[in-house]
Structure formats: structure tokens, C-alpha cells
Amino acid sequence: MIERMESAMKTSDWALIQTLYECRNITRAAAQLYISQPTLTKRLRAIEEELGVVIALRGKRGVTFTPEGEYLAVKATQFLSLMDEVNRHLTELKEEPSGTLCIGASNSMARFSLPGLLQYYQESHPGISFEITTSLSSQLCKRVERRELDLAFAFGDIPFKGVKYRFASEQAYLASVKPLDMSRLSSYPYITYFKDKYTQQLIENWWAEYYLTPFPRGLVVQHGDICREMILKGLGYSFFFVRGYMADHPQYVYPLHYKDGTPLLRNTWLLCPDQPENLRPEVQSFIREALDYIRSQPSHA
């Protein structure tokens, strides 16, 4: 008969059965449920009539549950646990961040790293859209400080008035289609593209450790993509920190180190204008998941 249970059973009825089973006493169960003893007894009888079974027997030593009552008590615990899980999940869905995130990044970051991160984030936050701004890192820092951007990814240890998290650290490399004698590097044609002065300074500091000649001026182009194509045509060499530029031609990549053997590295920082708790929920969640994402990548495992 229990299998013919009707939908008239309410959550409060399941709570009544569970509470009475735990207390084994009408008075204590009624107090926990904030109802009167007669009300509890009346509702228990109504449930029994509805299901066609006796759930509990009242005696001098308290309440004794029948086999049917024992079964219903177990199901009451399972049902209430399930309802609690459902309600929590629905609350989380209602609180799911929505809106637009304004994110700044360099051209190389926007091309090679940011798409994967945005895809990862949007899988669990489909209500979020993005507005992406590309610029030099120093300019992005200023825009975050002025709160024109919610977040930005900046290269190098640039002075910044806000909160920053180290997102990644990448090694510099020299790219050339021709074998080079590193002791005569200044004698080869050099190609470069517009970089932030802090990135450029890292490369020049490395150069000064090895060579007495001034850092080469070289041929200057607008973007790293153009620089890469010129390198592939054999027009010269250049320095990169983003492996993606030469991912299809690893044979032309030469990692750079200082004289003591330590790699020439550049940090990538995730910048935000204030402590996360003072920012919008969608900004908070992006910071949290961006850091989880980068830790999950093979190079950071």
C-alpha cells in the first residue's frame, strides 16, 4: 500500500515523520516542529489514513514505529535531504553572476591564452558576456586603476595601484630560421615589434649581461604576427616571451638564460582595482576561476 503513496504528502509531513522517529515522543516532537500535540497527532492520523498503514503506536514508554513506519522514516530522511540539495542548488542558480566583464589584455594574450580561459569560465557562467580591450600592459594598468576595466592581464613587473595576482611566468626565447652564433648576435639582422617598455627592459638587461655592444635598433613592425612572418622568411631574428608565436616551428626556438643559468622570465599578472570582496560578484568569480584554470594547465601541473 505504501507504493500507492499519493502526491498529497507535503514536505512538512515528511519532516513530521522524521522528527517523531528521532524523538520517539509526541511532546518533544511537537515542540521541535513548533506545533501543538493535538495538531501533530491529528496530522499523523491523516497521513496514516492517506497511506493506509499504521506508522507509529503510542505507549507508556513513548512512540514505537511499525515496520511500515520504519520504512517511511528512512524515506523521510532521504526525501528531506534531496529537497535540501535541490533548494541549495536552485538558490545558487538564482545567485549566478550575470552581466558584462570588461577585460584588458595584450594582443598576444588575447590571441593565445585568453580564448581558452574565457571558454573555461563561460562553461559554468553562461550568463556572463565579455568586452575585450587590447593594448600595451602599461596602458592596461592605468585603465584598471581608473576602473575603466574590471580586470586586465599585464606583462612584466609594472607599478600598479591595485591588487594583482601572478597568473603565469614565461621564458624568453630567440626565434630564427637560421643557425646563429650567439657570440656574434649583434652582427645578424634584428626584427622587433612594439612592446611595453618593461618587457623591452628585460630583454635589454639580458643583452647587457652578454654583449658590450649597444642593443640593436633593428627593423620595427607593429605586431608580433608581422614580426613572426618576417622571421619565417629569413629576414632576421627576434625575441618573444609567448611560445604561441612559434608553436608550429619549435625547431627555430632558442630559450634564453642568464649567465648563471637561470631562465630569462617575464611574469604575467592578473590585475583588479580593489580587493575581490569589494568588486562585483562576476568579477570575484572570474578571478577565482582564472587562477584555478591556470593551475590546471599542463605547464603548471
Tab-separated table of C-alpha atoms in Angstrom:
chain	number	residue	atom	x	y	z
A	1	MET	CA	0.000	0.000	0.000
A	2	ILE	CA	2.906	2.330	0.597
A	3	GLU	CA	3.763	2.112	-3.106
A	4	ARG	CA	0.389	3.789	-3.814
A	5	MET	CA	1.529	6.917	-1.934
A	6	GLU	CA	-0.255	9.994	-3.287
A	7	SER	CA	1.189	13.400	-4.033
A	8	ALA	CA	-0.807	14.979	-1.197
A	9	MET	CA	2.138	14.224	1.117
A	10	LYS	CA	3.801	17.529	1.928
A	11	THR	CA	7.360	18.295	2.914
A	12	SER	CA	6.029	19.125	6.378
A	13	ASP	CA	4.554	15.614	6.600
A	14	TRP	CA	7.936	14.040	5.861
A	15	ALA	CA	9.503	16.342	8.455
A	16	LEU	CA	6.856	15.241	10.980
A	17	ILE	CA	7.658	11.543	10.406
A	18	GLN	CA	11.415	12.126	10.613
A	19	THR	CA	11.179	14.243	13.771
A	20	LEU	CA	8.836	11.839	15.530
A	21	TYR	CA	11.101	8.932	14.622
A	22	GLU	CA	14.109	10.731	16.085
A	23	CYS	CA	12.315	11.864	19.264
A	24	ARG	CA	10.071	8.816	19.869
A	25	ASN	CA	7.953	11.199	21.935
A	26	ILE	CA	4.863	13.189	20.871
A	27	THR	CA	5.548	16.105	23.229
A	28	ARG	CA	9.188	16.609	22.200
A	29	ALA	CA	8.431	16.153	18.505
A	30	ALA	CA	5.623	18.727	18.640
A	31	ALA	CA	7.945	21.199	20.377
A	32	GLN	CA	10.647	20.755	17.715
A	33	LEU	CA	8.097	21.245	14.952
A	34	TYR	CA	6.552	24.298	16.710
A	35	ILE	CA	3.056	22.799	16.651
A	36	SER	CA	0.704	21.574	19.365
A	37	GLN	CA	0.467	17.924	20.385
A	38	PRO	CA	-3.143	17.602	19.154
A	39	THR	CA	-2.137	19.078	15.787
A	40	LEU	CA	0.734	16.586	15.441
A	41	THR	CA	-1.477	13.655	16.420
A	42	LYS	CA	-4.234	14.752	14.029
A	43	ARG	CA	-1.831	15.149	11.109
A	44	LEU	CA	-0.160	11.771	11.830
A	45	ARG	CA	-3.531	10.057	11.712
A	46	ALA	CA	-4.367	11.839	8.455
A	47	ILE	CA	-1.101	10.583	6.900
A	48	GLU	CA	-1.809	7.045	8.096
A	49	GLU	CA	-5.307	7.156	6.599
A	50	GLU	CA	-3.949	8.561	3.346
A	51	LEU	CA	-1.340	5.786	3.043
A	52	GLY	CA	-3.494	3.028	4.516
A	53	VAL	CA	-0.882	1.988	7.085
A	54	VAL	CA	-0.138	2.435	10.779
A	55	ILE	CA	3.063	4.428	11.182
A	56	ALA	CA	3.521	4.617	14.960
A	57	LEU	CA	1.957	3.271	18.148
A	58	ARG	CA	1.800	5.376	21.294
A	59	GLY	CA	2.573	3.563	24.569
A	60	LYS	CA	3.673	4.225	28.133
A	61	ARG	CA	7.345	4.252	27.100
A	62	GLY	CA	6.799	6.597	24.187
A	63	VAL	CA	6.248	6.031	20.486
A	64	THR	CA	7.023	2.746	18.741
A	65	PHE	CA	7.308	2.663	14.956
A	66	THR	CA	5.791	-0.165	12.952
A	67	PRO	CA	7.777	-1.790	10.108
A	68	GLU	CA	5.890	0.461	7.692
A	69	GLY	CA	6.740	3.436	9.878
A	70	GLU	CA	10.417	2.467	9.969
A	71	TYR	CA	10.430	2.333	6.181
A	72	LEU	CA	8.756	5.743	5.914
A	73	ALA	CA	11.209	7.240	8.414
A	74	VAL	CA	14.130	6.165	6.218
A	75	LYS	CA	12.425	7.579	3.137
A	76	ALA	CA	11.640	10.805	5.014
A	77	THR	CA	15.343	11.326	5.729
A	78	GLN	CA	16.219	10.690	2.073
A	79	PHE	CA	13.445	12.938	0.798
A	80	LEU	CA	14.313	15.854	3.069
A	81	SER	CA	17.994	15.532	2.196
A	82	LEU	CA	17.131	15.601	-1.508
A	83	MET	CA	14.877	18.641	-1.085
A	84	ASP	CA	17.617	20.445	0.822
A	85	GLU	CA	20.067	19.733	-2.025
A	86	VAL	CA	17.557	20.916	-4.647
A	87	ASN	CA	16.822	24.133	-2.774
A	88	ARG	CA	20.516	24.885	-2.317
A	89	HIS	CA	21.178	24.318	-5.998
A	90	LEU	CA	18.253	26.490	-7.069
A	91	THR	CA	19.471	29.256	-4.759
A	92	GLU	CA	22.927	29.059	-6.323
A	93	LEU	CA	21.398	29.282	-9.794
A	94	LYS	CA	19.423	32.357	-8.791
A	95	GLU	CA	22.616	33.929	-7.476
A	96	GLU	CA	24.602	33.025	-10.615
A	97	PRO	CA	26.506	36.156	-11.710
A	98	SER	CA	25.387	37.820	-14.902
A	99	GLY	CA	26.433	40.886	-16.820
A	100	THR	CA	29.448	42.004	-18.813
A	101	LEU	CA	33.091	41.729	-17.812
A	102	CYS	CA	35.420	44.356	-19.294
A	103	ILE	CA	38.816	42.685	-19.605
A	104	GLY	CA	42.082	44.107	-20.884
A	105	ALA	CA	44.898	42.105	-22.439
A	106	SER	CA	47.844	42.447	-24.768
A	107	ASN	CA	47.468	41.324	-28.387
A	108	SER	CA	49.413	38.120	-27.743
A	109	MET	CA	47.460	37.328	-24.572
A	110	ALA	CA	44.185	37.932	-26.385
A	111	ARG	CA	45.255	35.655	-29.201
A	112	PHE	CA	46.955	32.732	-27.480
A	113	SER	CA	45.799	32.481	-23.859
A	114	LEU	CA	42.595	34.404	-23.264
A	115	PRO	CA	40.216	32.425	-25.544
A	116	GLY	CA	40.776	29.176	-23.623
A	117	LEU	CA	40.279	30.925	-20.289
A	118	LEU	CA	37.049	32.608	-21.423
A	119	GLN	CA	35.717	29.310	-22.745
A	120	TYR	CA	36.545	27.617	-19.426
A	121	TYR	CA	34.811	30.354	-17.430
A	122	GLN	CA	31.708	30.613	-19.600
A	123	GLU	CA	31.011	26.885	-19.375
A	124	SER	CA	29.998	27.373	-15.748
A	125	HIS	CA	28.859	31.014	-16.069
A	126	PRO	CA	26.806	31.185	-19.286
A	127	GLY	CA	25.152	34.431	-18.221
A	128	ILE	CA	28.414	36.379	-18.471
A	129	SER	CA	29.455	38.232	-21.617
A	130	PHE	CA	32.832	39.826	-22.302
A	131	GLU	CA	34.170	43.085	-23.668
A	132	ILE	CA	37.851	42.708	-24.535
A	133	THR	CA	40.270	45.633	-24.875
A	134	THR	CA	43.791	45.133	-26.230
A	135	SER	CA	46.662	47.495	-25.510
A	136	LEU	CA	50.153	47.673	-24.049
A	137	SER	CA	50.444	46.457	-20.477
A	138	SER	CA	51.296	49.866	-19.039
A	139	GLN	CA	48.146	51.346	-20.569
A	140	LEU	CA	46.017	48.481	-19.271
A	141	CYS	CA	47.329	49.074	-15.746
A	142	LYS	CA	46.206	52.703	-15.868
A	143	ARG	CA	42.777	51.775	-17.185
A	144	VAL	CA	42.229	49.285	-14.360
A	145	GLU	CA	43.349	51.892	-11.815
A	146	ARG	CA	40.783	54.307	-13.298
A	147	ARG	CA	38.188	51.477	-13.167
A	148	GLU	CA	37.618	51.684	-16.900
A	149	LEU	CA	38.320	47.942	-16.965
A	150	ASP	CA	37.147	45.341	-14.463
A	151	LEU	CA	40.318	43.297	-14.905
A	152	ALA	CA	43.411	43.117	-17.058
A	153	PHE	CA	46.319	40.835	-17.799
A	154	ALA	CA	49.630	42.697	-17.840
A	155	PHE	CA	53.163	41.603	-18.697
A	156	GLY	CA	56.151	42.472	-16.538
A	157	ASP	CA	56.514	43.977	-13.088
A	158	ILE	CA	54.800	47.267	-13.877
A	159	PRO	CA	53.975	49.656	-10.991
A	160	PHE	CA	50.282	49.250	-10.214
A	161	LYS	CA	47.935	50.785	-7.617
A	162	GLY	CA	45.565	47.928	-7.004
A	163	VAL	CA	45.519	44.192	-6.335
A	164	LYS	CA	47.414	41.801	-8.586
A	165	TYR	CA	47.844	38.037	-8.793
A	166	ARG	CA	50.663	36.286	-10.599
A	167	PHE	CA	48.928	34.435	-13.412
A	168	ALA	CA	51.857	32.901	-15.271
A	169	SER	CA	55.604	33.111	-15.828
A	170	GLU	CA	57.018	32.631	-19.324
A	171	GLN	CA	60.584	32.188	-20.532
A	172	ALA	CA	62.007	34.426	-23.224
A	173	TYR	CA	63.345	32.870	-26.390
A	174	LEU	CA	65.079	33.922	-29.571
A	175	ALA	CA	63.397	32.931	-32.842
A	176	SER	CA	65.342	32.463	-36.063
A	177	VAL	CA	65.093	30.162	-39.089
A	178	LYS	CA	68.867	30.199	-39.453
A	179	PRO	CA	71.501	28.882	-37.030
A	180	LEU	CA	73.085	31.767	-35.130
A	181	ASP	CA	76.441	32.167	-33.443
A	182	MET	CA	75.224	33.639	-30.142
A	183	SER	CA	78.620	35.273	-29.545
A	184	ARG	CA	78.084	37.343	-32.728
A	185	LEU	CA	74.386	38.044	-32.277
A	186	SER	CA	74.795	41.781	-32.916
A	187	SER	CA	76.027	41.041	-36.436
A	188	TYR	CA	72.743	39.491	-37.562
A	189	PRO	CA	69.688	41.455	-38.787
A	190	TYR	CA	67.250	42.111	-35.923
A	191	ILE	CA	63.460	42.496	-36.215
A	192	THR	CA	61.277	43.767	-33.406
A	193	TYR	CA	57.707	44.877	-32.764
A	194	PHE	CA	56.105	47.333	-30.362
A	195	LYS	CA	56.475	46.135	-26.755
A	196	ASP	CA	55.826	47.704	-23.414
A	197	LYS	CA	58.971	49.353	-22.047
A	198	TYR	CA	59.078	46.968	-19.072
A	199	THR	CA	59.249	43.936	-21.352
A	200	GLN	CA	61.807	45.663	-23.532
A	201	GLN	CA	63.914	46.427	-20.456
A	202	LEU	CA	64.042	42.732	-19.500
A	203	ILE	CA	65.484	41.866	-22.903
A	204	GLU	CA	67.990	44.742	-22.846
A	205	ASN	CA	69.175	43.735	-19.354
A	206	TRP	CA	69.822	40.219	-20.652
A	207	TRP	CA	71.678	41.652	-23.655
A	208	ALA	CA	73.883	43.845	-21.464
A	209	GLU	CA	74.991	40.796	-19.485
A	210	TYR	CA	76.391	39.116	-22.611
A	211	TYR	CA	77.401	41.864	-25.039
A	212	LEU	CA	79.420	45.063	-24.916
A	213	THR	CA	77.705	46.475	-27.996
A	214	PRO	CA	74.512	48.562	-27.655
A	215	PHE	CA	71.192	46.769	-28.011
A	216	PRO	CA	70.330	46.687	-31.753
A	217	ARG	CA	67.705	49.033	-33.129
A	218	GLY	CA	66.610	46.729	-35.917
A	219	LEU	CA	63.554	46.763	-38.137
A	220	VAL	CA	60.433	47.740	-36.164
A	221	VAL	CA	56.980	46.417	-37.106
A	222	GLN	CA	53.580	46.910	-35.488
A	223	HIS	CA	52.693	43.441	-34.206
A	224	GLY	CA	54.304	40.172	-33.212
A	225	ASP	CA	52.404	38.395	-36.007
A	226	ILE	CA	54.164	40.528	-38.623
A	227	CYS	CA	57.498	40.002	-36.905
A	228	ARG	CA	56.943	36.240	-36.964
A	229	GLU	CA	56.242	36.191	-40.703
A	230	MET	CA	59.420	38.135	-41.412
A	231	ILE	CA	61.430	35.711	-39.300
A	232	LEU	CA	59.965	32.759	-41.213
A	233	LYS	CA	61.083	34.410	-44.456
A	234	GLY	CA	64.639	34.503	-43.139
A	235	LEU	CA	64.795	38.299	-42.759
A	236	GLY	CA	66.200	38.274	-39.250
A	237	TYR	CA	65.713	37.141	-35.663
A	238	SER	CA	63.667	38.436	-32.749
A	239	PHE	CA	62.810	37.874	-29.084
A	240	PHE	CA	59.480	36.557	-27.827
A	241	PHE	CA	58.036	35.623	-24.453
A	242	VAL	CA	54.914	33.949	-25.843
A	243	ARG	CA	55.596	30.455	-27.194
A	244	GLY	CA	52.442	30.592	-29.278
A	245	TYR	CA	54.109	32.738	-31.915
A	246	MET	CA	56.426	29.900	-32.923
A	247	ALA	CA	54.349	26.930	-31.768
A	248	ASP	CA	54.322	25.479	-35.286
A	249	HIS	CA	58.093	25.901	-35.672
A	250	PRO	CA	59.724	24.727	-32.413
A	251	GLN	CA	62.952	23.985	-34.282
A	252	TYR	CA	63.515	27.745	-34.604
A	253	VAL	CA	63.142	28.466	-30.883
A	254	TYR	CA	66.159	29.093	-28.627
A	255	PRO	CA	65.326	29.585	-24.908
A	256	LEU	CA	67.300	32.346	-23.205
A	257	HIS	CA	69.154	32.180	-19.878
A	258	TYR	CA	71.280	34.499	-17.815
A	259	LYS	CA	74.940	33.661	-17.337
A	260	ASP	CA	74.233	31.918	-14.031
A	261	GLY	CA	71.882	29.518	-15.821
A	262	THR	CA	68.580	30.915	-14.589
A	263	PRO	CA	65.974	31.422	-17.325
A	264	LEU	CA	65.012	34.872	-18.546
A	265	LEU	CA	61.416	35.048	-17.344
A	266	ARG	CA	58.557	37.506	-17.571
A	267	ASN	CA	55.589	37.426	-15.207
A	268	THR	CA	52.000	37.805	-16.339
A	269	TRP	CA	49.770	39.479	-13.741
A	270	LEU	CA	46.011	39.450	-13.306
A	271	LEU	CA	45.110	42.966	-12.177
A	272	CYS	CA	41.982	44.229	-10.423
A	273	PRO	CA	41.299	47.676	-8.937
A	274	ASP	CA	40.445	46.581	-5.387
A	275	GLN	CA	40.200	43.620	-3.031
A	276	PRO	CA	37.886	40.978	-4.578
A	277	GLU	CA	35.279	41.293	-1.825
A	278	ASN	CA	34.762	44.925	-2.867
A	279	LEU	CA	34.125	44.011	-6.510
A	280	ARG	CA	31.047	42.752	-8.364
A	281	PRO	CA	30.212	39.026	-7.962
A	282	GLU	CA	31.062	38.249	-11.581
A	283	VAL	CA	34.493	39.850	-11.159
A	284	GLN	CA	35.099	37.857	-7.983
A	285	SER	CA	34.149	34.593	-9.662
A	286	PHE	CA	36.329	35.336	-12.698
A	287	ILE	CA	39.398	35.972	-10.540
A	288	ARG	CA	38.839	32.759	-8.617
A	289	GLU	CA	38.281	30.605	-11.689
A	290	ALA	CA	41.070	32.212	-13.728
A	291	LEU	CA	43.575	31.218	-11.059
A	292	ASP	CA	42.091	27.707	-10.887
A	293	TYR	CA	42.293	27.471	-14.678
A	294	ILE	CA	45.955	28.396	-14.972
A	295	ARG	CA	46.895	25.961	-12.185
A	296	SER	CA	45.159	23.189	-14.120
A	297	GLN	CA	47.206	23.728	-17.273
A	298	PRO	CA	49.922	21.136	-18.050
A	299	SER	CA	52.795	23.615	-17.666
A	300	HIS	CA	51.548	24.427	-14.161
A	301	ALA	CA	50.687	20.901	-13.017
